[in-house]
């Protein structure tokens, strides 16, 4: 079964850090560009970051540039998002997704809440 | 404010046909980039519904169809069913933004 499973979300204080993981199974993870997309409570989908298949190229939304770092370990079929200097506006469900011709599959999402 | 513009809501009775528009510009849809559509049922992750403007992944009913023309795209749903009630998002690529990947603001479909 093709599957992405995120983990690592939780409650963190403003200025804190969190590392999200996304474990892939059922497809050739190393062949796909991978992305993080987030959704604030009651809001729409917003692209966050992407990494190419071998990890040599990354890109970020302006809102997270310099604070978030995307990485991957193809040997472990796992995608990561290191989030530093977190702000209240980073509160959202974070989804990982594979991209070939559209985002498919998506993970189930992990909730990140930034609050004191 | 999203780069791709969708109506916030649409509605229709069971069995009817509805369409959801996605309006972009010359730097995204109008530049020839593909449009993809996603369905997000309440409390779940988005799911790919239409890829490459008009193609359905396996398992997606042929009641769902997509089209693209100029700087806009549309999602049509025929024979509306109660289980179609969800949020729908269009997505494309924009050459003028560092983000490149852009989503519409989403459309809430209500089945009356």
XYZ file of C-alpha atoms in Angstrom:
228
model
C 0.000 0.000 0.000
C 1.298 3.430 -0.974
C 1.550 5.429 2.226
C 3.053 8.489 3.863
C 2.948 8.800 7.647
C 3.906 12.040 9.385
C 5.019 12.368 12.981
C 6.643 14.902 15.275
C 3.922 17.494 15.651
C 2.864 18.943 18.983
C 2.659 22.031 21.163
C 5.695 24.309 21.184
C 6.316 27.782 22.571
C 7.019 30.746 20.282
C 10.685 30.752 19.352
C 10.944 27.011 19.829
C 11.868 24.218 17.455
C 10.262 21.047 16.165
C 11.298 18.341 13.696
C 8.671 16.667 11.572
C 9.202 13.285 9.926
C 7.385 11.634 7.047
C 7.876 7.902 6.522
C 7.171 6.565 3.049
C 6.238 3.037 2.027
C 4.783 1.216 -0.955
C 6.516 3.285 -3.645
C 10.026 4.203 -4.799
C 10.556 7.143 -2.457
C 13.972 8.013 -3.902
C 12.457 8.741 -7.313
C 10.073 11.443 -6.176
C 10.375 15.106 -5.356
C 8.813 15.598 -1.942
C 6.955 18.574 -0.507
C 5.528 19.935 2.708
C 2.159 21.689 2.564
C 0.417 23.227 5.571
C -3.136 24.155 6.466
C -3.930 26.572 9.279
C -7.128 25.824 11.216
C -10.130 26.565 9.004
C -7.941 27.842 6.176
C -6.719 26.637 2.791
C -3.651 24.749 1.617
C -0.319 26.580 1.522
C 2.894 25.226 0.029
C 5.855 25.281 2.428
C 8.887 23.564 0.942
C 10.168 20.998 -1.544
C 13.218 18.845 -2.078
C 14.313 17.055 -5.234
C 14.726 13.312 -5.462
C 18.377 13.083 -4.376
C 18.233 15.925 -1.859
C 20.592 18.232 -3.745
C 18.068 21.008 -4.329
C 15.557 22.641 -2.000
C 13.083 25.508 -2.121
C 11.036 27.359 0.500
C 8.082 29.692 0.784
C 9.157 33.214 1.738
C 7.267 32.904 5.027
C 9.538 30.098 6.280
C 12.816 30.806 4.478
C 15.735 30.912 6.896
C 13.723 29.212 9.664
C 12.721 25.837 8.165
C 14.994 23.208 6.618
C 13.780 20.325 4.490
C 15.874 17.172 4.129
C 15.502 13.519 3.245
C 17.145 10.163 3.879
C 16.479 7.924 0.908
C 18.053 4.939 2.685
C 15.382 5.291 5.375
C 12.572 6.380 3.008
C 12.009 9.378 5.237
C 11.425 13.091 4.670
C 12.089 15.702 7.363
C 11.199 19.281 8.151
C 13.279 21.037 10.799
C 11.342 24.052 12.057
C 13.152 26.699 14.118
C 12.122 30.108 15.493
C 8.503 29.053 15.382
C 5.790 31.711 15.394
C 2.098 31.635 16.219
C 1.321 31.933 12.515
C 3.094 28.612 11.879
C 0.258 26.837 13.690
C -1.191 24.389 11.177
C -1.568 20.803 10.117
C 1.542 19.896 8.142
C 1.197 17.418 5.292
C 3.971 15.725 3.366
C 3.204 14.806 -0.224
C 4.962 13.208 -3.169
C 4.855 15.043 -6.478
C 4.950 13.573 -9.961
C 1.945 14.863 -11.861
C 0.088 16.464 -9.009
C 0.529 15.749 -5.293
C -0.107 12.060 -4.675
C -0.014 10.499 -2.163
C -0.483 12.759 0.855
C 0.212 11.891 4.447
C -2.486 12.110 7.086
C -1.003 15.308 8.512
C 0.528 16.257 11.845
C -0.666 19.216 13.917
C 1.818 21.843 15.034
C 0.572 24.341 17.599
C 2.741 27.324 18.503
C 1.492 28.916 21.678
C 2.681 30.031 25.093
C -5.077 36.243 -1.012
C -4.384 33.241 -3.226
C -2.669 33.449 -6.598
C -5.372 31.197 -8.034
C -8.932 32.430 -7.433
C -11.770 30.052 -6.633
C -15.322 30.824 -5.486
C -15.558 30.318 -1.704
C -18.631 28.131 -2.027
C -20.915 26.376 -4.480
C -23.971 24.224 -3.905
C -26.269 21.884 -5.739
C -28.982 19.327 -5.193
C -28.351 15.593 -5.509
C -28.148 14.570 -9.158
C -27.338 18.065 -10.392
C -24.179 19.333 -12.081
C -21.897 21.928 -10.542
C -18.719 23.585 -11.724
C -15.878 25.151 -9.774
C -13.704 27.729 -11.480
C -10.015 28.426 -10.909
C -8.787 31.702 -12.345
C -5.100 32.461 -12.711
C -2.905 34.671 -14.835
C -0.273 34.690 -17.563
C 2.424 33.567 -15.126
C 0.682 30.370 -14.064
C -2.282 28.755 -15.850
C -1.949 31.088 -18.834
C 1.714 30.185 -19.199
C 0.720 26.629 -19.987
C 1.330 25.017 -16.609
C -0.900 22.113 -15.726
C -3.737 22.425 -13.235
C -4.451 19.729 -10.683
C -7.514 19.399 -8.467
C -7.808 17.973 -4.949
C -10.770 16.902 -2.858
C -10.576 17.284 0.908
C -13.333 15.539 2.833
C -14.023 16.890 6.330
C -11.244 16.010 8.758
C -9.102 14.218 6.200
C -6.042 14.878 4.057
C -6.456 16.171 0.504
C -6.735 13.601 -2.260
C -5.714 14.004 -5.904
C -8.902 14.207 -7.971
C -7.756 15.463 -11.386
C -4.199 15.690 -12.682
C -2.774 17.272 -15.793
C -5.863 19.472 -16.332
C -8.275 16.689 -17.245
C -7.020 13.250 -16.204
C -8.582 11.133 -13.469
C -6.449 8.868 -11.250
C -7.694 5.307 -11.073
C -10.602 5.013 -8.678
C -11.960 8.514 -9.254
C -15.492 8.313 -10.704
C -16.045 9.705 -14.187
C -18.598 12.096 -12.649
C -15.561 14.298 -12.020
C -13.967 16.070 -14.982
C -11.509 18.889 -15.488
C -10.800 21.367 -18.241
C -8.493 24.284 -18.897
C -8.704 27.259 -21.222
C -6.553 30.360 -21.329
C -5.853 31.575 -17.805
C -8.607 29.500 -16.173
C -9.513 25.946 -15.328
C -12.726 24.279 -14.211
C -13.790 21.235 -12.275
C -17.190 19.786 -13.132
C -19.098 17.321 -11.013
C -22.160 15.649 -12.490
C -24.763 13.512 -10.745
C -24.007 15.144 -7.389
C -23.992 12.799 -4.415
C -24.050 13.550 -0.708
C -20.530 12.154 -0.325
C -19.208 14.808 -2.718
C -19.656 17.426 -0.002
C -16.077 18.569 0.588
C -13.529 21.307 -0.037
C -11.974 21.416 -3.495
C -8.633 23.028 -4.347
C -6.952 23.771 -7.646
C -3.145 23.833 -7.859
C -0.642 24.892 -10.461
C 2.834 26.300 -10.895
C 3.768 29.993 -11.062
C 6.991 31.161 -12.714
C 6.930 34.600 -11.115
C 7.027 33.437 -7.511
C 9.830 31.891 -5.502
C 7.235 29.499 -4.113
C 6.411 28.235 -7.605
C 3.713 25.846 -6.310
C 0.415 27.688 -5.886
C -3.001 26.649 -4.633
C -6.406 28.193 -5.030
C -8.145 29.365 -1.880
C -10.501 26.399 -1.923
C -14.210 25.972 -2.635
C -16.670 24.454 -0.198
C -19.213 22.272 -2.027
C -22.505 21.834 -0.231
C -24.933 19.167 -1.410
C -28.390 20.471 -0.567
